[in-house]
Amino acid sequence: MTSFHAAVVHADQSVTYYGTVDTRHLRAVRAMAALPSTPHRVVEHPRRPGSVFVLRADGDLDWYQPVDTASPSVRPRATASPAGTVWIDAAIRFGDGVIGGPMDTPRNPPRVVHHTTESPAGGKYLEAVASYLIEVAAEPHLVYCPVTDRVGQFGPLHHSARALRNDGSRRTNREGRVCVQIEVLGRASRPWTDGWDPREKPGWQGILAAIRSWGVPDDWPMGSPVPHPGGSAPRTRSVWQSEGGHFGHCHVPGNDHGDPGAIDTAKVLSVPRTGPQGGARPGVSLARVLAAARKDPPAPDGHRTYPGDVRLVEEALAAEGLLDRGYVDGSFGTRTLVAYAAWQRSEAGGSYRGGDADGVPGRDSLTRLGDRHGFTVTG
């Protein structure tokens, strides 16, 4: 009769070992977890046959491992990177801080991949799922609970995660400048954005700020994730490798998962706006807007270098009556250049005259525009 090591992985990643149990004990554990009245969920280890985990609502993780298998090794901590947000300050740290290594194609555009954990949310499931992901060596960068708005982080954002399969010899986890992977507690069949208000979720806003610090565009190059089950999403290899932005697990070549389901992409990318009573002010990066003002006009129509920042500027120009709302699209094209030049010439925009009013934003004119329309100018 097979024997199993029995242990509990606690929410703080400490482990309590309880000795060994036999097959009959594990069979009873499975039967109890299968009862409808029990919130526990049994999960098999995807790469170690025989190893079993039980997700618990209190955040602990029961672990049963055959006695003839080796324990996972401990890895060294990561080093920091000087560019972009590496660690989110408010995130709970899970694991030892290392989940991958440097990116294979750092000159390719940055991207984000959205997953769902196919588990319950709320309570302490964040800790339980985090422990499971560590033990099966399938860690993303981030894990997020849409019920509690808590964020967990496993490793630095500038290194790779381990939640994707390779596409042949191409390592999808290491694609792009960054490939930030987010596991959200929930199920693909019931989109986690339903009934969820991003304006009241500072944890999610912290995730968005970290993503945008790496220059990830507010775009979905392969379109919105499709319903699951039943939806059919493109997994276009050329788009995945050449375009930055947001992708569902359902979009990644070499993978066959359907998550995250038909989430509301507008909510996912939502930034809180300043209202009459004050509140959070979105930031607009001067450096990104300048880059867009130089790159978008000569590129093909609709080219968007930094659509999130540019769209806020365009909305402000439209509110001033200087840009038709049909051109509020996140592309700093010629229409936006002309509109911004008109802002520079206006009394509110500053004292630009002649060639100085060239439509390329400067800190003074952009700050004045932000003061009037509720955004803050950042570096």
PDB file of N, CA and C in Angstrom, residues 124-188:
ATOM      1  N   LYS A 124      -9.662  33.470   2.360  1.00  0.00           N
ATOM      2  CA  LYS A 124      -8.211  33.339   2.250  1.00  0.00           C
ATOM      3  C   LYS A 124      -7.804  32.423   1.099  1.00  0.00           C
ATOM      4  N   TYR A 125      -8.662  32.366   0.068  1.00  0.00           N
ATOM      5  CA  TYR A 125      -8.304  31.561  -1.088  1.00  0.00           C
ATOM      6  C   TYR A 125      -7.079  32.115  -1.803  1.00  0.00           C
ATOM      7  N   LEU A 126      -6.763  33.400  -1.626  1.00  0.00           N
ATOM      8  CA  LEU A 126      -5.553  33.949  -2.230  1.00  0.00           C
ATOM      9  C   LEU A 126      -4.333  33.167  -1.736  1.00  0.00           C
ATOM     10  N   GLU A 127      -4.270  32.928  -0.430  1.00  0.00           N
ATOM     11  CA  GLU A 127      -3.146  32.198   0.137  1.00  0.00           C
ATOM     12  C   GLU A 127      -3.146  30.736  -0.289  1.00  0.00           C
ATOM     13  N   ALA A 128      -4.331  30.116  -0.290  1.00  0.00           N
ATOM     14  CA  ALA A 128      -4.414  28.706  -0.658  1.00  0.00           C
ATOM     15  C   ALA A 128      -3.991  28.481  -2.106  1.00  0.00           C
ATOM     16  N   VAL A 129      -4.489  29.311  -3.004  1.00  0.00           N
ATOM     17  CA  VAL A 129      -4.141  29.168  -4.423  1.00  0.00           C
ATOM     18  C   VAL A 129      -2.663  29.499  -4.638  1.00  0.00           C
ATOM     19  N   ALA A 130      -2.153  30.518  -3.940  1.00  0.00           N
ATOM     20  CA  ALA A 130      -0.737  30.871  -4.073  1.00  0.00           C
ATOM     21  C   ALA A 130       0.148  29.696  -3.664  1.00  0.00           C
ATOM     22  N   SER A 131      -0.188  29.044  -2.558  1.00  0.00           N
ATOM     23  CA  SER A 131       0.589  27.884  -2.115  1.00  0.00           C
ATOM     24  C   SER A 131       0.554  26.769  -3.160  1.00  0.00           C
ATOM     25  N   TYR A 132      -0.623  26.544  -3.733  1.00  0.00           N
ATOM     26  CA  TYR A 132      -0.740  25.511  -4.768  1.00  0.00           C
ATOM     27  C   TYR A 132       0.139  25.838  -5.974  1.00  0.00           C
ATOM     28  N   LEU A 133       0.091  27.077  -6.440  1.00  0.00           N
ATOM     29  CA  LEU A 133       0.864  27.457  -7.622  1.00  0.00           C
ATOM     30  C   LEU A 133       2.362  27.312  -7.385  1.00  0.00           C
ATOM     31  N   ILE A 134       2.791  27.606  -6.163  1.00  0.00           N
ATOM     32  CA  ILE A 134       4.205  27.438  -5.831  1.00  0.00           C
ATOM     33  C   ILE A 134       4.586  25.961  -5.861  1.00  0.00           C
ATOM     34  N   GLU A 135       3.769  25.136  -5.256  1.00  0.00           N
ATOM     35  CA  GLU A 135       4.118  23.726  -5.147  1.00  0.00           C
ATOM     36  C   GLU A 135       4.115  23.016  -6.493  1.00  0.00           C
ATOM     37  N   VAL A 136       3.306  23.492  -7.439  1.00  0.00           N
ATOM     38  CA  VAL A 136       3.280  22.846  -8.761  1.00  0.00           C
ATOM     39  C   VAL A 136       4.181  23.580  -9.756  1.00  0.00           C
ATOM     40  N   ALA A 137       4.922  24.589  -9.267  1.00  0.00           N
ATOM     41  CA  ALA A 137       5.861  25.340 -10.108  1.00  0.00           C
ATOM     42  C   ALA A 137       5.177  25.936 -11.334  1.00  0.00           C
ATOM     43  N   ALA A 138       4.011  26.549 -11.118  1.00  0.00           N
ATOM     44  CA  ALA A 138       3.265  27.190 -12.203  1.00  0.00           C
ATOM     45  C   ALA A 138       2.922  28.628 -11.817  1.00  0.00           C
ATOM     46  N   GLU A 139       3.860  29.305 -11.169  1.00  0.00           N
ATOM     47  CA  GLU A 139       3.587  30.643 -10.664  1.00  0.00           C
ATOM     48  C   GLU A 139       3.475  31.682 -11.776  1.00  0.00           C
ATOM     49  N   PRO A 140       2.461  32.546 -11.694  1.00  0.00           N
ATOM     50  CA  PRO A 140       2.436  33.758 -12.511  1.00  0.00           C
ATOM     51  C   PRO A 140       3.287  34.808 -11.790  1.00  0.00           C
ATOM     52  N   HIS A 141       3.253  36.036 -12.264  1.00  0.00           N
ATOM     53  CA  HIS A 141       3.860  37.114 -11.474  1.00  0.00           C
ATOM     54  C   HIS A 141       2.945  37.522 -10.331  1.00  0.00           C
ATOM     55  N   LEU A 142       1.640  37.634 -10.653  1.00  0.00           N
ATOM     56  CA  LEU A 142       0.685  38.203  -9.717  1.00  0.00           C
ATOM     57  C   LEU A 142      -0.541  37.308  -9.577  1.00  0.00           C
ATOM     58  N   VAL A 143      -1.129  37.319  -8.396  1.00  0.00           N
ATOM     59  CA  VAL A 143      -2.418  36.678  -8.173  1.00  0.00           C
ATOM     60  C   VAL A 143      -3.320  37.722  -7.529  1.00  0.00           C
ATOM     61  N   TYR A 144      -4.559  37.798  -8.006  1.00  0.00           N
ATOM     62  CA  TYR A 144      -5.465  38.874  -7.578  1.00  0.00           C
ATOM     63  C   TYR A 144      -6.821  38.298  -7.202  1.00  0.00           C
ATOM     64  N   CYS A 145      -7.379  38.802  -6.090  1.00  0.00           N
ATOM     65  CA  CYS A 145      -8.722  38.410  -5.683  1.00  0.00           C
ATOM     66  C   CYS A 145      -9.677  39.572  -5.940  1.00  0.00           C
ATOM     67  N   PRO A 146     -10.639  39.435  -6.865  1.00  0.00           N
ATOM     68  CA  PRO A 146     -11.558  40.537  -7.165  1.00  0.00           C
ATOM     69  C   PRO A 146     -12.579  40.798  -6.062  1.00  0.00           C
ATOM     70  N   VAL A 147     -12.719  39.876  -5.113  1.00  0.00           N
ATOM     71  CA  VAL A 147     -13.653  40.066  -4.004  1.00  0.00           C
ATOM     72  C   VAL A 147     -13.026  40.908  -2.903  1.00  0.00           C
ATOM     73  N   THR A 148     -11.797  40.558  -2.513  1.00  0.00           N
ATOM     74  CA  THR A 148     -11.131  41.275  -1.423  1.00  0.00           C
ATOM     75  C   THR A 148     -10.205  42.377  -1.917  1.00  0.00           C
ATOM     76  N   ASP A 149      -9.911  42.417  -3.219  1.00  0.00           N
ATOM     77  CA  ASP A 149      -8.988  43.382  -3.835  1.00  0.00           C
ATOM     78  C   ASP A 149      -7.561  43.201  -3.326  1.00  0.00           C
ATOM     79  N   ARG A 150      -7.222  42.007  -2.866  1.00  0.00           N
ATOM     80  CA  ARG A 150      -5.855  41.753  -2.419  1.00  0.00           C
ATOM     81  C   ARG A 150      -5.011  41.250  -3.581  1.00  0.00           C
ATOM     82  N   VAL A 151      -3.717  41.640  -3.546  1.00  0.00           N
ATOM     83  CA  VAL A 151      -2.772  41.301  -4.608  1.00  0.00           C
ATOM     84  C   VAL A 151      -1.612  40.522  -4.006  1.00  0.00           C
ATOM     85  N   GLY A 152      -1.221  39.450  -4.649  1.00  0.00           N
ATOM     86  CA  GLY A 152      -0.031  38.710  -4.265  1.00  0.00           C
ATOM     87  C   GLY A 152       0.978  38.729  -5.390  1.00  0.00           C
ATOM     88  N   GLN A 153       2.256  38.664  -5.057  1.00  0.00           N
ATOM     89  CA  GLN A 153       3.307  38.671  -6.079  1.00  0.00           C
ATOM     90  C   GLN A 153       4.330  37.595  -5.764  1.00  0.00           C
ATOM     91  N   PHE A 154       4.716  36.842  -6.807  1.00  0.00           N
ATOM     92  CA  PHE A 154       5.645  35.732  -6.659  1.00  0.00           C
ATOM     93  C   PHE A 154       7.066  36.083  -7.067  1.00  0.00           C
ATOM     94  N   GLY A 155       7.216  36.963  -8.041  1.00  0.00           N
ATOM     95  CA  GLY A 155       8.546  37.264  -8.553  1.00  0.00           C
ATOM     96  C   GLY A 155       8.582  38.615  -9.220  1.00  0.00           C
ATOM     97  N   PRO A 156       9.780  39.102  -9.592  1.00  0.00           N
ATOM     98  CA  PRO A 156       9.933  40.428 -10.193  1.00  0.00           C
ATOM     99  C   PRO A 156       9.315  40.495 -11.588  1.00  0.00           C
ATOM    100  N   LEU A 157       8.709  41.627 -11.904  1.00  0.00           N
ATOM    101  CA  LEU A 157       7.981  41.752 -13.170  1.00  0.00           C
ATOM    102  C   LEU A 157       8.893  41.750 -14.386  1.00  0.00           C
ATOM    103  N   HIS A 158      10.188  42.046 -14.208  1.00  0.00           N
ATOM    104  CA  HIS A 158      11.086  42.109 -15.368  1.00  0.00           C
ATOM    105  C   HIS A 158      11.659  40.747 -15.734  1.00  0.00           C
ATOM    106  N   HIS A 159      11.373  39.715 -14.934  1.00  0.00           N
ATOM    107  CA  HIS A 159      11.774  38.356 -15.264  1.00  0.00           C
ATOM    108  C   HIS A 159      10.542  37.549 -15.685  1.00  0.00           C
ATOM    109  N   SER A 160      10.779  36.328 -16.138  1.00  0.00           N
ATOM    110  CA  SER A 160       9.676  35.516 -16.650  1.00  0.00           C
ATOM    111  C   SER A 160       8.894  34.863 -15.518  1.00  0.00           C
ATOM    112  N   ALA A 161       7.654  34.478 -15.836  1.00  0.00           N
ATOM    113  CA  ALA A 161       6.830  33.677 -14.940  1.00  0.00           C
ATOM    114  C   ALA A 161       6.794  32.240 -15.477  1.00  0.00           C
ATOM    115  N   ARG A 162       5.890  31.395 -14.921  1.00  0.00           N
ATOM    116  CA  ARG A 162       5.890  29.988 -15.332  1.00  0.00           C
ATOM    117  C   ARG A 162       4.484  29.454 -15.570  1.00  0.00           C
ATOM    118  N   ALA A 163       3.555  30.328 -15.983  1.00  0.00           N
ATOM    119  CA  ALA A 163       2.155  29.907 -16.105  1.00  0.00           C
ATOM    120  C   ALA A 163       1.749  29.568 -17.533  1.00  0.00           C
ATOM    121  N   LEU A 164       2.680  29.631 -18.494  1.00  0.00           N
ATOM    122  CA  LEU A 164       2.377  29.324 -19.884  1.00  0.00           C
ATOM    123  C   LEU A 164       3.187  28.126 -20.368  1.00  0.00           C
ATOM    124  N   ARG A 165       2.628  27.406 -21.327  1.00  0.00           N
ATOM    125  CA  ARG A 165       3.386  26.372 -22.015  1.00  0.00           C
ATOM    126  C   ARG A 165       4.209  27.015 -23.132  1.00  0.00           C
ATOM    127  N   ASN A 166       5.308  26.352 -23.484  1.00  0.00           N
ATOM    128  CA  ASN A 166       6.095  26.818 -24.617  1.00  0.00           C
ATOM    129  C   ASN A 166       5.324  26.612 -25.919  1.00  0.00           C
ATOM    130  N   ASP A 167       5.681  27.415 -26.911  1.00  0.00           N
ATOM    131  CA  ASP A 167       5.157  27.241 -28.262  1.00  0.00           C
ATOM    132  C   ASP A 167       6.252  26.587 -29.081  1.00  0.00           C
ATOM    133  N   GLY A 168       6.323  25.251 -29.051  1.00  0.00           N
ATOM    134  CA  GLY A 168       7.452  24.553 -29.644  1.00  0.00           C
ATOM    135  C   GLY A 168       8.717  24.889 -28.869  1.00  0.00           C
ATOM    136  N   SER A 169       9.724  25.385 -29.568  1.00  0.00           N
ATOM    137  CA  SER A 169      10.968  25.792 -28.904  1.00  0.00           C
ATOM    138  C   SER A 169      10.913  27.237 -28.414  1.00  0.00           C
ATOM    139  N   ARG A 170       9.852  27.947 -28.765  1.00  0.00           N
ATOM    140  CA  ARG A 170       9.717  29.355 -28.350  1.00  0.00           C
ATOM    141  C   ARG A 170       9.154  29.407 -26.931  1.00  0.00           C
ATOM    142  N   ARG A 171       9.897  30.076 -26.035  1.00  0.00           N
ATOM    143  CA  ARG A 171       9.487  30.131 -24.634  1.00  0.00           C
ATOM    144  C   ARG A 171       8.515  31.300 -24.438  1.00  0.00           C
ATOM    145  N   THR A 172       7.228  30.997 -24.423  1.00  0.00           N
ATOM    146  CA  THR A 172       6.198  32.034 -24.353  1.00  0.00           C
ATOM    147  C   THR A 172       6.272  32.827 -23.052  1.00  0.00           C
ATOM    148  N   ASN A 173       6.722  32.206 -21.975  1.00  0.00           N
ATOM    149  CA  ASN A 173       6.858  32.935 -20.718  1.00  0.00           C
ATOM    150  C   ASN A 173       7.904  34.044 -20.795  1.00  0.00           C
ATOM    151  N   ARG A 174       8.815  33.942 -21.759  1.00  0.00           N
ATOM    152  CA  ARG A 174       9.922  34.890 -21.864  1.00  0.00           C
ATOM    153  C   ARG A 174       9.820  35.777 -23.108  1.00  0.00           C
ATOM    154  N   GLU A 175       8.608  35.948 -23.596  1.00  0.00           N
ATOM    155  CA  GLU A 175       8.372  36.746 -24.802  1.00  0.00           C
ATOM    156  C   GLU A 175       8.239  38.222 -24.446  1.00  0.00           C
ATOM    157  N   GLY A 176       8.975  39.100 -25.150  1.00  0.00           N
ATOM    158  CA  GLY A 176       8.799  40.535 -25.010  1.00  0.00           C
ATOM    159  C   GLY A 176       9.685  41.177 -23.956  1.00  0.00           C
ATOM    160  N   ARG A 177       9.562  42.494 -23.872  1.00  0.00           N
ATOM    161  CA  ARG A 177      10.308  43.239 -22.861  1.00  0.00           C
ATOM    162  C   ARG A 177       9.933  42.765 -21.463  1.00  0.00           C
ATOM    163  N   VAL A 178       8.626  42.650 -21.233  1.00  0.00           N
ATOM    164  CA  VAL A 178       8.083  41.946 -20.073  1.00  0.00           C
ATOM    165  C   VAL A 178       6.884  41.146 -20.554  1.00  0.00           C
ATOM    166  N   CYS A 179       6.555  40.104 -19.811  1.00  0.00           N
ATOM    167  CA  CYS A 179       5.346  39.327 -20.082  1.00  0.00           C
ATOM    168  C   CYS A 179       4.691  39.079 -18.725  1.00  0.00           C
ATOM    169  N   VAL A 180       3.988  40.103 -18.237  1.00  0.00           N
ATOM    170  CA  VAL A 180       3.416  40.065 -16.894  1.00  0.00           C
ATOM    171  C   VAL A 180       2.182  39.168 -16.893  1.00  0.00           C
ATOM    172  N   GLN A 181       2.201  38.147 -16.062  1.00  0.00           N
ATOM    173  CA  GLN A 181       1.100  37.197 -16.015  1.00  0.00           C
ATOM    174  C   GLN A 181       0.322  37.363 -14.714  1.00  0.00           C
ATOM    175  N   ILE A 182      -1.005  37.455 -14.855  1.00  0.00           N
ATOM    176  CA  ILE A 182      -1.892  37.700 -13.723  1.00  0.00           C
ATOM    177  C   ILE A 182      -2.905  36.562 -13.632  1.00  0.00           C
ATOM    178  N   GLU A 183      -2.910  35.867 -12.506  1.00  0.00           N
ATOM    179  CA  GLU A 183      -3.944  34.874 -12.215  1.00  0.00           C
ATOM    180  C   GLU A 183      -4.992  35.536 -11.335  1.00  0.00           C
ATOM    181  N   VAL A 184      -6.237  35.558 -11.789  1.00  0.00           N
ATOM    182  CA  VAL A 184      -7.337  36.137 -11.019  1.00  0.00           C
ATOM    183  C   VAL A 184      -8.181  35.004 -10.444  1.00  0.00           C
ATOM    184  N   LEU A 185      -8.500  35.087  -9.154  1.00  0.00           N
ATOM    185  CA  LEU A 185      -9.336  34.069  -8.536  1.00  0.00           C
ATOM    186  C   LEU A 185     -10.730  34.108  -9.157  1.00  0.00           C
ATOM    187  N   GLY A 186     -11.127  33.024  -9.759  1.00  0.00           N
ATOM    188  CA  GLY A 186     -12.422  32.973 -10.420  1.00  0.00           C
ATOM    189  C   GLY A 186     -12.428  31.894 -11.478  1.00  0.00           C
ATOM    190  N   ARG A 187     -13.533  31.827 -12.188  1.00  0.00           N
ATOM    191  CA  ARG A 187     -13.701  30.799 -13.216  1.00  0.00           C
ATOM    192  C   ARG A 187     -14.015  31.449 -14.556  1.00  0.00           C
ATOM    193  N   ALA A 188     -13.455  30.880 -15.627  1.00  0.00           N
ATOM    194  CA  ALA A 188     -13.633  31.449 -16.960  1.00  0.00           C
ATOM    195  C   ALA A 188     -15.090  31.427 -17.393  1.00  0.00           C
TER     196      ALA A 188
END
